[in-house]
């Protein structure tokens, strides 16, 4: 987490959390979701405006974490901006580094060691790592298929709907928050 963020948290510890305003799609793109977009429906059907400012995206990546309840958020100064997830909290980029060597990096730029491989009913490939569950980026599925064919990873069949419960992440913190009596 950036030092400036830690300082803001110390200075303003009781800033209310923000829900529904930021989304992460299945390709690792960030979306800003204003009131109008949120009124159109959940993130999967109403994404909003894709963020394109590289420095803002880098700031989000450096300050992207999850809470004890499995809700992923971006710590924006003293405020937690909870993230709506299209598929998983991480999107993996896969590269081949030789005959049987593959590297995996999260959309945030953090490298990962793969401990599991999953294939859902729609043919989407997920990788499990200490950082969490992530979906393989669509552009890297061919490279990941090479790893599977070489026996580096062995996919376990799963249902996509079971993944949040199994791996402890929340796809829509906004829906969870809306269900809490205020």
PDB file of C-alpha atoms in Angstrom:
ATOM      1  CA  UNK A   1       0.000   0.000   0.000  1.00  0.00           C
ATOM      2  CA  UNK A   2       1.303   3.476  -0.851  1.00  0.00           C
ATOM      3  CA  UNK A   3       2.606   5.568   2.069  1.00  0.00           C
ATOM      4  CA  UNK A   4       0.294   8.435   1.151  1.00  0.00           C
ATOM      5  CA  UNK A   5      -2.660   6.053   1.499  1.00  0.00           C
ATOM      6  CA  UNK A   6      -1.466   4.888   4.932  1.00  0.00           C
ATOM      7  CA  UNK A   7      -1.128   8.511   6.040  1.00  0.00           C
ATOM      8  CA  UNK A   8      -4.663   9.318   4.852  1.00  0.00           C
ATOM      9  CA  UNK A   9      -6.036   6.297   6.728  1.00  0.00           C
ATOM     10  CA  UNK A  10      -4.351   7.476   9.929  1.00  0.00           C
ATOM     11  CA  UNK A  11      -5.643  11.030   9.479  1.00  0.00           C
ATOM     12  CA  UNK A  12      -9.236  10.109   8.526  1.00  0.00           C
ATOM     13  CA  UNK A  13      -9.985   6.635   9.946  1.00  0.00           C
ATOM     14  CA  UNK A  14     -13.793   6.788   9.711  1.00  0.00           C
ATOM     15  CA  UNK A  15     -14.483   7.613   6.055  1.00  0.00           C
ATOM     16  CA  UNK A  16     -17.449   5.541   4.797  1.00  0.00           C
ATOM     17  CA  UNK A  17     -16.796   2.754   2.310  1.00  0.00           C
ATOM     18  CA  UNK A  18     -17.849   3.057  -1.333  1.00  0.00           C
ATOM     19  CA  UNK A  19     -19.812   0.311  -3.111  1.00  0.00           C
ATOM     20  CA  UNK A  20     -20.681  -0.305  -6.748  1.00  0.00           C
ATOM     21  CA  UNK A  21     -18.501   2.406  -8.278  1.00  0.00           C
ATOM     22  CA  UNK A  22     -15.553   0.317  -9.503  1.00  0.00           C
ATOM     23  CA  UNK A  23     -15.529  -2.942 -11.464  1.00  0.00           C
ATOM     24  CA  UNK A  24     -12.932  -5.409 -12.715  1.00  0.00           C
ATOM     25  CA  UNK A  25     -13.787  -7.353 -15.863  1.00  0.00           C
ATOM     26  CA  UNK A  26     -12.603 -10.799 -16.958  1.00  0.00           C
ATOM     27  CA  UNK A  27      -9.719  -9.263 -18.936  1.00  0.00           C
ATOM     28  CA  UNK A  28      -8.299  -7.201 -16.051  1.00  0.00           C
ATOM     29  CA  UNK A  29      -9.814  -3.887 -17.165  1.00  0.00           C
ATOM     30  CA  UNK A  30     -11.110  -1.426 -14.582  1.00  0.00           C
ATOM     31  CA  UNK A  31     -14.473   0.310 -15.010  1.00  0.00           C
ATOM     32  CA  UNK A  32     -15.897   3.381 -13.310  1.00  0.00           C
ATOM     33  CA  UNK A  33     -19.615   2.955 -12.646  1.00  0.00           C
ATOM     34  CA  UNK A  34     -21.548   6.176 -12.012  1.00  0.00           C
ATOM     35  CA  UNK A  35     -25.081   6.344 -10.553  1.00  0.00           C
ATOM     36  CA  UNK A  36     -26.690   6.002 -13.995  1.00  0.00           C
ATOM     37  CA  UNK A  37     -24.651   2.900 -14.831  1.00  0.00           C
ATOM     38  CA  UNK A  38     -25.394   1.313 -11.457  1.00  0.00           C
ATOM     39  CA  UNK A  39     -29.121   1.946 -11.989  1.00  0.00           C
ATOM     40  CA  UNK A  40     -28.910  -0.066 -15.236  1.00  0.00           C
ATOM     41  CA  UNK A  41     -28.012  -3.240 -13.364  1.00  0.00           C
ATOM     42  CA  UNK A  42     -25.175  -5.310 -11.954  1.00  0.00           C
ATOM     43  CA  UNK A  43     -21.624  -5.077 -13.271  1.00  0.00           C
ATOM     44  CA  UNK A  44     -21.900  -8.083 -15.578  1.00  0.00           C
ATOM     45  CA  UNK A  45     -24.647  -6.314 -17.560  1.00  0.00           C
ATOM     46  CA  UNK A  46     -23.738  -2.624 -17.063  1.00  0.00           C
ATOM     47  CA  UNK A  47     -20.000  -2.123 -16.955  1.00  0.00           C
ATOM     48  CA  UNK A  48     -19.633   1.662 -17.158  1.00  0.00           C
ATOM     49  CA  UNK A  49     -16.616   3.582 -18.471  1.00  0.00           C
ATOM     50  CA  UNK A  50     -13.308   1.759 -18.864  1.00  0.00           C
ATOM     51  CA  UNK A  51     -10.423   3.489 -17.107  1.00  0.00           C
ATOM     52  CA  UNK A  52      -7.568   4.345 -19.450  1.00  0.00           C
ATOM     53  CA  UNK A  53      -5.338   6.603 -17.341  1.00  0.00           C
ATOM     54  CA  UNK A  54      -2.155   4.561 -16.769  1.00  0.00           C
ATOM     55  CA  UNK A  55      -1.086   6.321 -13.557  1.00  0.00           C
ATOM     56  CA  UNK A  56      -4.552   5.878 -12.007  1.00  0.00           C
ATOM     57  CA  UNK A  57      -4.574   2.194 -12.983  1.00  0.00           C
ATOM     58  CA  UNK A  58      -1.106   1.721 -11.478  1.00  0.00           C
ATOM     59  CA  UNK A  59      -2.294   3.432  -8.264  1.00  0.00           C
ATOM     60  CA  UNK A  60      -5.303   1.088  -8.103  1.00  0.00           C
ATOM     61  CA  UNK A  61      -3.031  -1.940  -8.656  1.00  0.00           C
ATOM     62  CA  UNK A  62      -0.676  -0.935  -5.835  1.00  0.00           C
ATOM     63  CA  UNK A  63      -3.584  -0.472  -3.429  1.00  0.00           C
ATOM     64  CA  UNK A  64      -5.789  -3.435  -4.414  1.00  0.00           C
ATOM     65  CA  UNK A  65      -6.457  -5.856  -1.563  1.00  0.00           C
ATOM     66  CA  UNK A  66      -9.191  -7.872   0.100  1.00  0.00           C
ATOM     67  CA  UNK A  67     -10.801  -7.723   3.512  1.00  0.00           C
ATOM     68  CA  UNK A  68     -11.447 -10.588   5.949  1.00  0.00           C
ATOM     69  CA  UNK A  69     -14.831 -11.238   4.289  1.00  0.00           C
ATOM     70  CA  UNK A  70     -13.282 -11.830   0.840  1.00  0.00           C
ATOM     71  CA  UNK A  71     -14.421  -8.510  -0.600  1.00  0.00           C
ATOM     72  CA  UNK A  72     -11.767  -6.990  -2.853  1.00  0.00           C
ATOM     73  CA  UNK A  73     -11.246  -3.245  -2.695  1.00  0.00           C
ATOM     74  CA  UNK A  74      -9.077  -0.383  -3.821  1.00  0.00           C
ATOM     75  CA  UNK A  75      -7.845   1.715  -0.893  1.00  0.00           C
ATOM     76  CA  UNK A  76      -8.305   5.254  -2.200  1.00  0.00           C
ATOM     77  CA  UNK A  77      -6.758   7.379   0.508  1.00  0.00           C
ATOM     78  CA  UNK A  78      -8.926   6.899   3.593  1.00  0.00           C
ATOM     79  CA  UNK A  79     -11.794   5.317   1.644  1.00  0.00           C
ATOM     80  CA  UNK A  80     -12.236   1.699   0.626  1.00  0.00           C
ATOM     81  CA  UNK A  81     -13.748   1.424  -2.829  1.00  0.00           C
ATOM     82  CA  UNK A  82     -15.144  -2.102  -3.043  1.00  0.00           C
ATOM     83  CA  UNK A  83     -14.778  -3.750  -6.456  1.00  0.00           C
ATOM     84  CA  UNK A  84     -17.468  -5.518  -8.462  1.00  0.00           C
ATOM     85  CA  UNK A  85     -15.898  -8.599 -10.051  1.00  0.00           C
ATOM     86  CA  UNK A  86     -17.015 -10.059 -13.364  1.00  0.00           C
ATOM     87  CA  UNK A  87     -15.357 -13.449 -12.839  1.00  0.00           C
ATOM     88  CA  UNK A  88     -12.576 -13.507 -10.226  1.00  0.00           C
ATOM     89  CA  UNK A  89     -10.497 -11.098  -8.129  1.00  0.00           C
ATOM     90  CA  UNK A  90      -7.389 -11.593 -10.269  1.00  0.00           C
ATOM     91  CA  UNK A  91      -6.718 -11.944 -13.973  1.00  0.00           C
ATOM     92  CA  UNK A  92      -3.604 -13.921 -14.820  1.00  0.00           C
ATOM     93  CA  UNK A  93      -1.228 -13.220 -17.663  1.00  0.00           C
ATOM     94  CA  UNK A  94       0.712 -16.326 -18.705  1.00  0.00           C
ATOM     95  CA  UNK A  95       3.993 -16.414 -20.619  1.00  0.00           C
ATOM     96  CA  UNK A  96       6.121 -19.326 -21.745  1.00  0.00           C
ATOM     97  CA  UNK A  97       9.760 -19.165 -20.641  1.00  0.00           C
ATOM     98  CA  UNK A  98      11.230 -22.227 -22.332  1.00  0.00           C
ATOM     99  CA  UNK A  99      10.079 -25.756 -23.066  1.00  0.00           C
ATOM    100  CA  UNK A 100       8.336 -26.549 -19.748  1.00  0.00           C
ATOM    101  CA  UNK A 101       8.567 -23.222 -17.930  1.00  0.00           C
ATOM    102  CA  UNK A 102       5.685 -20.790 -17.611  1.00  0.00           C
ATOM    103  CA  UNK A 103       5.409 -17.532 -15.692  1.00  0.00           C
ATOM    104  CA  UNK A 104       2.174 -16.201 -14.285  1.00  0.00           C
ATOM    105  CA  UNK A 105       1.587 -12.571 -13.362  1.00  0.00           C
ATOM    106  CA  UNK A 106      -1.551 -10.945 -11.982  1.00  0.00           C
ATOM    107  CA  UNK A 107      -3.173  -8.055 -13.844  1.00  0.00           C
ATOM    108  CA  UNK A 108      -1.677  -5.918 -11.051  1.00  0.00           C
ATOM    109  CA  UNK A 109       1.847  -6.922 -12.097  1.00  0.00           C
ATOM    110  CA  UNK A 110       2.518  -9.229  -9.136  1.00  0.00           C
ATOM    111  CA  UNK A 111       4.118 -12.581 -10.063  1.00  0.00           C
ATOM    112  CA  UNK A 112       2.510 -15.777  -8.806  1.00  0.00           C
ATOM    113  CA  UNK A 113       3.311 -19.420  -8.162  1.00  0.00           C
ATOM    114  CA  UNK A 114       0.469 -21.624  -9.380  1.00  0.00           C
ATOM    115  CA  UNK A 115      -0.835 -24.226  -6.934  1.00  0.00           C
ATOM    116  CA  UNK A 116      -3.948 -25.310  -8.811  1.00  0.00           C
ATOM    117  CA  UNK A 117      -5.737 -25.199 -12.143  1.00  0.00           C
ATOM    118  CA  UNK A 118      -9.508 -25.226 -12.709  1.00  0.00           C
ATOM    119  CA  UNK A 119     -11.733 -25.423 -15.775  1.00  0.00           C
ATOM    120  CA  UNK A 120     -15.359 -24.289 -15.548  1.00  0.00           C
ATOM    121  CA  UNK A 121     -18.433 -25.363 -17.514  1.00  0.00           C
ATOM    122  CA  UNK A 122     -17.903 -22.541 -20.038  1.00  0.00           C
ATOM    123  CA  UNK A 123     -14.312 -23.574 -20.756  1.00  0.00           C
ATOM    124  CA  UNK A 124     -12.750 -20.739 -18.745  1.00  0.00           C
ATOM    125  CA  UNK A 125      -9.404 -21.587 -17.159  1.00  0.00           C
ATOM    126  CA  UNK A 126      -8.602 -20.407 -13.635  1.00  0.00           C
ATOM    127  CA  UNK A 127      -5.350 -20.638 -11.734  1.00  0.00           C
ATOM    128  CA  UNK A 128      -4.982 -20.782  -7.970  1.00  0.00           C
ATOM    129  CA  UNK A 129      -2.071 -19.034  -6.267  1.00  0.00           C
ATOM    130  CA  UNK A 130      -1.302 -17.748  -2.753  1.00  0.00           C
ATOM    131  CA  UNK A 131      -2.596 -14.316  -3.829  1.00  0.00           C
ATOM    132  CA  UNK A 132      -5.973 -15.846  -4.695  1.00  0.00           C
ATOM    133  CA  UNK A 133      -8.035 -17.194  -7.535  1.00  0.00           C
ATOM    134  CA  UNK A 134      -7.658 -15.694 -10.970  1.00  0.00           C
ATOM    135  CA  UNK A 135      -8.996 -16.195 -14.457  1.00  0.00           C
ATOM    136  CA  UNK A 136      -6.486 -16.703 -17.269  1.00  0.00           C
ATOM    137  CA  UNK A 137      -6.636 -13.729 -19.651  1.00  0.00           C
ATOM    138  CA  UNK A 138      -8.299 -14.675 -22.950  1.00  0.00           C
ATOM    139  CA  UNK A 139      -5.181 -13.698 -24.921  1.00  0.00           C
ATOM    140  CA  UNK A 140      -3.115 -16.185 -22.907  1.00  0.00           C
ATOM    141  CA  UNK A 141      -5.386 -19.228 -23.060  1.00  0.00           C
ATOM    142  CA  UNK A 142      -3.302 -20.743 -25.884  1.00  0.00           C
ATOM    143  CA  UNK A 143      -0.129 -20.486 -23.808  1.00  0.00           C
ATOM    144  CA  UNK A 144      -1.931 -21.914 -20.760  1.00  0.00           C
ATOM    145  CA  UNK A 145      -3.193 -24.770 -22.956  1.00  0.00           C
ATOM    146  CA  UNK A 146       0.447 -25.583 -23.725  1.00  0.00           C
ATOM    147  CA  UNK A 147       1.124 -25.858 -19.982  1.00  0.00           C
ATOM    148  CA  UNK A 148      -1.870 -28.175 -19.624  1.00  0.00           C
ATOM    149  CA  UNK A 149      -0.796 -30.315 -22.593  1.00  0.00           C
ATOM    150  CA  UNK A 150       2.735 -30.578 -21.169  1.00  0.00           C
ATOM    151  CA  UNK A 151       1.354 -31.703 -17.806  1.00  0.00           C
ATOM    152  CA  UNK A 152       2.543 -28.600 -15.954  1.00  0.00           C
ATOM    153  CA  UNK A 153      -1.050 -27.944 -14.833  1.00  0.00           C
ATOM    154  CA  UNK A 154      -3.913 -30.427 -14.617  1.00  0.00           C
ATOM    155  CA  UNK A 155      -7.328 -28.751 -14.734  1.00  0.00           C
ATOM    156  CA  UNK A 156      -9.928 -29.788 -12.201  1.00  0.00           C
ATOM    157  CA  UNK A 157     -13.529 -29.421 -13.433  1.00  0.00           C
ATOM    158  CA  UNK A 158     -15.551 -26.849 -11.462  1.00  0.00           C
ATOM    159  CA  UNK A 159     -18.752 -24.869 -11.682  1.00  0.00           C
ATOM    160  CA  UNK A 160     -18.130 -21.117 -11.889  1.00  0.00           C
ATOM    161  CA  UNK A 161     -20.963 -20.479  -9.404  1.00  0.00           C
ATOM    162  CA  UNK A 162     -19.099 -22.544  -6.778  1.00  0.00           C
ATOM    163  CA  UNK A 163     -15.827 -20.608  -6.987  1.00  0.00           C
ATOM    164  CA  UNK A 164     -16.679 -17.670  -4.673  1.00  0.00           C
ATOM    165  CA  UNK A 165     -17.714 -20.021  -1.870  1.00  0.00           C
ATOM    166  CA  UNK A 166     -14.760 -22.292  -2.376  1.00  0.00           C
ATOM    167  CA  UNK A 167     -12.137 -19.544  -2.592  1.00  0.00           C
ATOM    168  CA  UNK A 168     -13.770 -17.015  -0.284  1.00  0.00           C
ATOM    169  CA  UNK A 169     -14.183 -14.035  -2.609  1.00  0.00           C
ATOM    170  CA  UNK A 170     -17.267 -11.891  -3.138  1.00  0.00           C
ATOM    171  CA  UNK A 171     -18.252 -11.051  -6.714  1.00  0.00           C
ATOM    172  CA  UNK A 172     -20.519  -8.159  -5.721  1.00  0.00           C
ATOM    173  CA  UNK A 173     -19.781  -6.359  -2.456  1.00  0.00           C
ATOM    174  CA  UNK A 174     -22.493  -3.837  -3.496  1.00  0.00           C
ATOM    175  CA  UNK A 175     -25.173  -6.547  -3.484  1.00  0.00           C
ATOM    176  CA  UNK A 176     -23.924  -7.864  -0.152  1.00  0.00           C
ATOM    177  CA  UNK A 177     -23.898  -4.351   1.315  1.00  0.00           C
ATOM    178  CA  UNK A 178     -27.393  -3.587  -0.027  1.00  0.00           C
ATOM    179  CA  UNK A 179     -28.679  -6.678   1.780  1.00  0.00           C
ATOM    180  CA  UNK A 180     -27.435  -5.351   5.146  1.00  0.00           C
ATOM    181  CA  UNK A 181     -30.019  -3.420   7.163  1.00  0.00           C
ATOM    182  CA  UNK A 182     -28.882   0.174   7.577  1.00  0.00           C
TER     183      UNK A 182
END
